[in-house]
Amino acid sequence: MTDRAFCAVRAGALTTVQDLGRAGHAHLGVPRAGALDEPAHRLANRLVGNPDTSATLETTLTGCAVRVRTDTVAAVTGAPCPVTVDGRPAPWGAPVRVPAGAVLDAGPATAGLRSYVAFAGGVDTEPVLGSRAADLLSGIGPAPLSDGGVLPLGTPSGPPARVDAVPRSALPLAELVLPCVLGPRDDWFTEAGLRTLATGRFRVSSASNRIGLRTEGPPLERSKDGELPSEGMPLGALQVPPNGLPVLFLNDHPTTGGYPVVGVVPERFLAAAAQAAPGTPVRFAPRRSRATG
């Protein structure tokens, strides 16, 4: 007898349940959460016949392995990685039939950081504030996957996609280039500090996580001392703490903060940031908003 669920055989470094997040709760101090590489999450769902809103597994660097308790269809997208079913090679970026009792293994990423594993019917954990996403900052949503943990699967809603090829995720190449609109607190930095932002050689720090992409490199020179009263922080905010090194806020970022935000990176560039491994060179491309000239 089977049931619609899977058991984690190898949870990996960090594997979480993610969907499109819980937007609209910042006034309650609740971050958006959700898949960091949203295009990869959406693609994985489409490959197995799910709506984009279904929950997937987001793995980090080392992937994960699960044993399914029912016949299902799965797909792995995002960071490329070796995929096997009971030890036999299976395609990345394509629907894969997984029989009941078999182990689906999404191996370590060969490029980028985060892979997405979708199952027909989606990961069917209990929604919190309208989302199944795990929020690592506030602790809302399901806990990260652990060895032996069992998660339910939903009922399939459509047939798997028929595809010949799929696009690669937004993986950075030799350098991660992040356009940003200056403000609202760029006046807290000297002209030399803003030149450093535009010309400095930065790298992704190993301290980066789902809350923010931290950088290593030259500090931005401040024109004002002290800190701000807490104010709202949008997704993509480029906040500069006292060490002068920009931090790019990702999906689990705090909704308020008191360090100045020198600029904001548009959301469409954040998927590539989420796939940037530690040590990846980073270049910022700041510009003034049209409203300010």
Short mmCIF file of C-alpha atoms in Angstrom, two decimals:
data_model
loop_
_atom_site.label_atom_id
_atom_site.label_comp_id
_atom_site.label_asym_id
_atom_site.label_seq_id
_atom_site.Cartn_x
_atom_site.Cartn_y
_atom_site.Cartn_z
CA MET A 1 0.00 0.00 0.00
CA THR A 2 1.32 3.46 -0.86
CA ASP A 3 0.52 6.95 0.32
CA ARG A 4 1.19 10.30 -1.27
CA ALA A 5 4.36 11.30 0.58
CA PHE A 6 8.14 11.02 0.50
CA CYS A 7 10.82 10.38 3.10
CA ALA A 8 14.16 12.19 3.15
CA VAL A 9 17.05 9.77 2.71
CA ARG A 10 19.65 12.55 2.46
CA ALA A 11 18.48 16.01 3.50
CA GLY A 12 21.58 17.81 2.20
CA ALA A 13 23.21 20.97 3.53
CA LEU A 14 19.95 22.96 3.49
CA THR A 15 16.78 21.83 1.77
CA THR A 16 13.58 23.80 2.34
CA VAL A 17 10.02 23.79 1.07
CA GLN A 18 9.39 26.88 -1.07
CA ASP A 19 6.61 28.31 -3.23
CA LEU A 20 6.04 31.87 -4.50
CA GLY A 21 6.13 33.21 -0.94
CA ARG A 22 3.76 35.13 1.32
CA ALA A 23 3.78 38.69 -0.03
CA GLY A 24 1.76 41.38 1.72
CA HIS A 25 2.67 40.72 5.35
CA ALA A 26 5.61 43.08 5.83
CA HIS A 27 3.48 45.24 8.14
CA LEU A 28 3.39 42.24 10.48
CA GLY A 29 7.17 41.84 10.29
CA VAL A 30 6.84 38.72 8.13
CA PRO A 31 9.23 38.46 5.16
CA ARG A 32 8.11 37.28 1.76
CA ALA A 33 10.21 34.06 1.75
CA GLY A 34 9.62 31.82 -1.30
CA ALA A 35 11.94 30.37 -3.95
CA LEU A 36 15.10 32.45 -4.39
CA ASP A 37 15.42 31.43 -8.05
CA GLU A 38 11.77 31.92 -8.92
CA PRO A 39 12.10 31.17 -12.66
CA ALA A 40 13.68 27.79 -11.83
CA HIS A 41 10.89 27.03 -9.35
CA ARG A 42 8.21 27.91 -11.91
CA LEU A 43 9.91 25.79 -14.57
CA ALA A 44 10.13 22.75 -12.31
CA ASN A 45 6.42 22.98 -11.59
CA ARG A 46 5.50 23.34 -15.26
CA LEU A 47 7.56 20.28 -16.16
CA VAL A 48 5.50 18.05 -13.83
CA GLY A 49 2.12 19.62 -14.69
CA ASN A 50 1.72 21.75 -11.55
CA PRO A 51 0.56 25.36 -11.29
CA ASP A 52 3.35 27.82 -10.48
CA THR A 53 1.98 28.18 -6.96
CA SER A 54 2.77 24.58 -5.98
CA ALA A 55 5.54 24.05 -3.44
CA THR A 56 8.91 22.56 -4.45
CA LEU A 57 12.08 21.61 -2.60
CA GLU A 58 14.89 24.17 -2.77
CA THR A 59 18.28 22.51 -2.21
CA THR A 60 21.55 24.25 -1.42
CA LEU A 61 24.86 23.16 -2.97
CA THR A 62 24.77 19.46 -1.99
CA GLY A 63 21.27 18.56 -3.23
CA CYS A 64 19.08 15.95 -1.52
CA ALA A 65 17.67 12.45 -1.93
CA VAL A 66 14.13 11.27 -1.13
CA ARG A 67 12.28 7.96 -1.27
CA VAL A 68 8.76 8.36 -2.69
CA ARG A 69 5.90 6.28 -1.32
CA THR A 70 3.79 6.53 -4.46
CA ASP A 71 4.32 6.51 -8.21
CA THR A 72 5.01 10.08 -9.19
CA VAL A 73 6.64 12.39 -11.71
CA ALA A 74 9.45 14.69 -10.61
CA ALA A 75 11.70 17.31 -12.22
CA VAL A 76 14.94 18.98 -11.14
CA THR A 77 15.84 22.49 -12.34
CA GLY A 78 17.91 25.45 -11.14
CA ALA A 79 21.54 24.68 -10.49
CA PRO A 80 22.58 21.80 -12.79
CA CYS A 81 23.29 18.58 -10.91
CA PRO A 82 23.45 14.82 -11.51
CA VAL A 83 20.00 13.20 -11.12
CA THR A 84 19.43 9.50 -10.45
CA VAL A 85 16.47 7.22 -9.73
CA ASP A 86 17.55 4.21 -7.67
CA GLY A 87 21.11 4.86 -8.83
CA ARG A 88 20.28 5.00 -12.54
CA PRO A 89 21.02 8.27 -14.37
CA ALA A 90 17.97 10.44 -15.10
CA PRO A 91 17.73 13.74 -16.97
CA TRP A 92 18.06 17.12 -15.33
CA GLY A 93 15.48 19.66 -16.54
CA ALA A 94 12.92 17.11 -17.72
CA PRO A 95 9.98 15.14 -16.24
CA VAL A 96 11.15 11.88 -14.66
CA ARG A 97 8.87 9.01 -13.65
CA VAL A 98 9.71 7.74 -10.16
CA PRO A 99 8.04 4.49 -9.07
CA ALA A 100 6.80 3.95 -5.52
CA GLY A 101 9.69 2.99 -3.23
CA ALA A 102 12.40 4.42 -5.49
CA VAL A 103 14.95 7.00 -4.39
CA LEU A 104 15.20 10.22 -6.38
CA ASP A 105 18.62 11.78 -5.84
CA ALA A 106 19.46 15.33 -6.90
CA GLY A 107 23.23 15.45 -6.45
CA PRO A 108 25.65 18.28 -5.70
CA ALA A 109 25.36 21.36 -7.91
CA THR A 110 27.92 21.46 -10.71
CA ALA A 111 27.33 25.19 -11.17
CA GLY A 112 25.42 27.69 -9.07
CA LEU A 113 24.01 26.92 -5.63
CA ARG A 114 20.31 26.06 -5.58
CA SER A 115 18.40 23.31 -7.36
CA TYR A 116 14.61 22.86 -7.34
CA VAL A 117 12.85 19.51 -7.07
CA ALA A 118 9.18 19.45 -8.08
CA PHE A 119 6.75 16.55 -7.69
CA ALA A 120 3.41 16.10 -9.44
CA GLY A 121 0.87 17.54 -7.01
CA GLY A 122 3.46 19.63 -5.17
CA VAL A 123 4.80 19.35 -1.64
CA ASP A 124 1.57 19.54 0.37
CA THR A 125 2.62 20.90 3.77
CA GLU A 126 0.19 23.01 5.79
CA PRO A 127 0.00 26.62 4.52
CA VAL A 128 0.84 29.45 6.94
CA LEU A 129 -0.47 32.91 6.02
CA GLY A 130 -1.37 31.54 2.59
CA SER A 131 2.02 30.02 1.77
CA ARG A 132 3.92 26.77 2.30
CA ALA A 133 7.29 28.55 2.11
CA ALA A 134 9.86 28.05 4.85
CA ASP A 135 10.95 31.42 6.26
CA LEU A 136 14.32 30.96 7.96
CA LEU A 137 14.33 34.44 9.53
CA SER A 138 11.04 34.28 11.42
CA GLY A 139 10.70 30.49 11.62
CA ILE A 140 7.33 30.45 9.84
CA GLY A 141 6.46 27.49 7.63
CA PRO A 142 7.87 23.96 7.56
CA ALA A 143 11.27 23.27 9.11
CA PRO A 144 14.20 22.51 6.80
CA LEU A 145 14.27 18.93 5.58
CA SER A 146 15.96 16.46 7.93
CA ASP A 147 17.10 12.88 7.39
CA GLY A 148 14.12 10.58 7.91
CA GLY A 149 11.60 13.42 7.69
CA VAL A 150 8.36 12.69 5.84
CA LEU A 151 6.45 15.29 3.82
CA PRO A 152 3.11 14.86 2.06
CA LEU A 153 2.48 15.22 -1.67
CA GLY A 154 -0.63 16.76 -3.20
CA THR A 155 -2.90 15.36 -5.90
CA PRO A 156 -1.56 15.81 -9.47
CA SER A 157 -3.48 18.43 -11.43
CA GLY A 158 -2.14 18.00 -14.96
CA PRO A 159 0.01 15.84 -17.21
CA PRO A 160 3.80 16.30 -17.34
CA ALA A 161 5.11 18.69 -19.96
CA ARG A 162 6.40 17.40 -23.28
CA VAL A 163 9.75 19.11 -23.80
CA ASP A 164 12.84 18.66 -25.94
CA ALA A 165 14.98 21.17 -24.05
CA VAL A 166 14.61 23.72 -21.26
CA PRO A 167 16.52 26.93 -20.52
CA ARG A 168 19.27 26.90 -17.92
CA SER A 169 18.68 28.75 -14.69
CA ALA A 170 19.90 32.32 -14.20
CA LEU A 171 23.36 31.10 -13.31
CA PRO A 172 26.11 33.73 -13.10
CA LEU A 173 28.97 33.35 -15.51
CA ALA A 174 32.45 34.59 -14.67
CA GLU A 175 30.98 37.65 -12.95
CA LEU A 176 27.68 38.59 -11.31
CA VAL A 177 26.56 41.99 -12.59
CA LEU A 178 23.86 43.67 -10.50
CA PRO A 179 22.23 46.87 -11.78
CA CYS A 180 20.87 49.00 -8.94
CA VAL A 181 18.86 52.20 -8.68
CA LEU A 182 20.54 54.59 -6.23
CA GLY A 183 18.61 55.63 -3.13
CA PRO A 184 16.89 56.18 -0.89
CA ARG A 185 19.98 56.80 1.28
CA ASP A 186 22.75 57.29 -1.25
CA ASP A 187 23.28 60.77 0.25
CA TRP A 188 24.75 59.01 3.29
CA PHE A 189 27.78 58.14 1.17
CA THR A 190 30.55 60.33 -0.23
CA GLU A 191 31.17 60.65 -3.94
CA ALA A 192 34.21 58.45 -3.39
CA GLY A 193 31.97 55.87 -1.71
CA LEU A 194 29.58 55.87 -4.67
CA ARG A 195 32.54 55.50 -7.05
CA THR A 196 33.65 52.49 -5.01
CA LEU A 197 30.19 50.97 -5.45
CA ALA A 198 30.42 51.45 -9.22
CA THR A 199 34.04 50.42 -9.73
CA GLY A 200 35.02 48.29 -6.73
CA ARG A 201 35.94 44.64 -7.05
CA PHE A 202 33.57 42.70 -4.81
CA ARG A 203 33.06 38.97 -4.25
CA VAL A 204 30.25 36.89 -2.81
CA SER A 205 30.98 36.11 0.83
CA SER A 206 30.62 32.61 2.27
CA ALA A 207 28.44 34.23 4.98
CA SER A 208 25.64 34.71 2.42
CA ASN A 209 22.31 32.95 2.99
CA ARG A 210 18.61 33.21 2.15
CA ILE A 211 18.43 36.48 4.09
CA GLY A 212 21.05 38.28 2.06
CA LEU A 213 23.99 38.05 -0.30
CA ARG A 214 26.94 39.43 1.63
CA THR A 215 29.98 40.83 -0.14
CA GLU A 216 33.71 41.08 0.43
CA GLY A 217 35.70 43.96 -1.02
CA PRO A 218 36.40 47.66 -0.51
CA PRO A 219 34.15 49.42 2.03
CA LEU A 220 31.91 52.30 0.91
CA GLU A 221 32.93 55.61 2.49
CA ARG A 222 30.16 57.27 4.50
CA SER A 223 29.37 60.99 4.56
CA LYS A 224 27.22 60.72 7.71
CA ASP A 225 27.88 59.06 11.05
CA GLY A 226 25.39 57.20 13.19
CA GLU A 227 22.44 55.13 12.01
CA LEU A 228 18.90 55.73 10.87
CA PRO A 229 15.70 55.04 12.77
CA SER A 230 14.29 51.73 11.54
CA GLU A 231 12.55 52.00 8.19
CA GLY A 232 10.99 49.62 5.70
CA MET A 233 13.31 47.37 3.67
CA PRO A 234 12.22 46.17 0.21
CA LEU A 235 13.32 43.00 -1.52
CA GLY A 236 16.56 43.80 -3.37
CA ALA A 237 17.63 46.54 -0.96
CA LEU A 238 21.41 47.08 -0.94
CA GLN A 239 21.99 47.81 2.73
CA VAL A 240 25.38 48.94 4.01
CA PRO A 241 26.22 47.97 7.63
CA PRO A 242 28.99 49.68 9.64
CA ASN A 243 31.75 47.64 7.95
CA GLY A 244 30.89 49.42 4.68
CA LEU A 245 30.30 46.21 2.67
CA PRO A 246 26.98 46.04 0.79
CA VAL A 247 24.46 43.32 1.65
CA LEU A 248 21.83 42.47 -0.97
CA PHE A 249 18.55 41.57 0.74
CA LEU A 250 16.96 38.36 -0.56
CA ASN A 251 13.61 36.72 0.19
CA ASP A 252 14.04 36.07 3.94
CA HIS A 253 15.31 39.58 4.68
CA PRO A 254 14.05 41.58 7.69
CA THR A 255 11.22 43.93 6.83
CA THR A 256 12.81 46.89 8.67
CA GLY A 257 16.35 48.05 9.31
CA GLY A 258 18.43 50.97 10.51
CA TYR A 259 21.46 50.83 8.23
CA PRO A 260 21.39 53.04 5.11
CA VAL A 261 20.26 51.56 1.80
CA VAL A 262 22.52 52.89 -0.95
CA GLY A 263 20.39 51.42 -3.76
CA VAL A 264 17.87 48.77 -4.77
CA VAL A 265 18.51 45.90 -7.21
CA PRO A 266 15.44 45.21 -9.41
CA GLU A 267 13.76 41.89 -8.65
CA ARG A 268 14.45 40.37 -12.07
CA PHE A 269 18.19 40.25 -11.27
CA LEU A 270 17.84 38.46 -7.92
CA ALA A 271 17.62 34.91 -9.31
CA ALA A 272 21.18 35.18 -10.61
CA ALA A 273 22.28 36.55 -7.22
CA ALA A 274 20.67 33.56 -5.51
CA GLN A 275 22.76 31.21 -7.67
CA ALA A 276 26.10 32.99 -7.10
CA ALA A 277 28.51 30.76 -5.18
CA PRO A 278 30.93 32.16 -2.59
CA GLY A 279 33.92 33.74 -4.29
CA THR A 280 31.99 34.80 -7.40
CA PRO A 281 33.12 38.29 -8.54
CA VAL A 282 30.38 40.91 -8.18
CA ARG A 283 30.07 44.19 -10.02
CA PHE A 284 27.40 46.77 -9.22
CA ALA A 285 26.04 49.06 -11.95
CA PRO A 286 24.37 51.97 -10.10
CA ARG A 287 22.21 54.56 -11.82
CA ARG A 288 19.98 57.40 -10.78
CA SER A 289 16.22 56.88 -10.96
CA ARG A 290 14.39 58.72 -13.74
CA ALA A 291 12.42 60.59 -11.13
CA THR A 292 15.56 62.21 -9.71
CA GLY A 293 17.42 62.56 -12.98
#
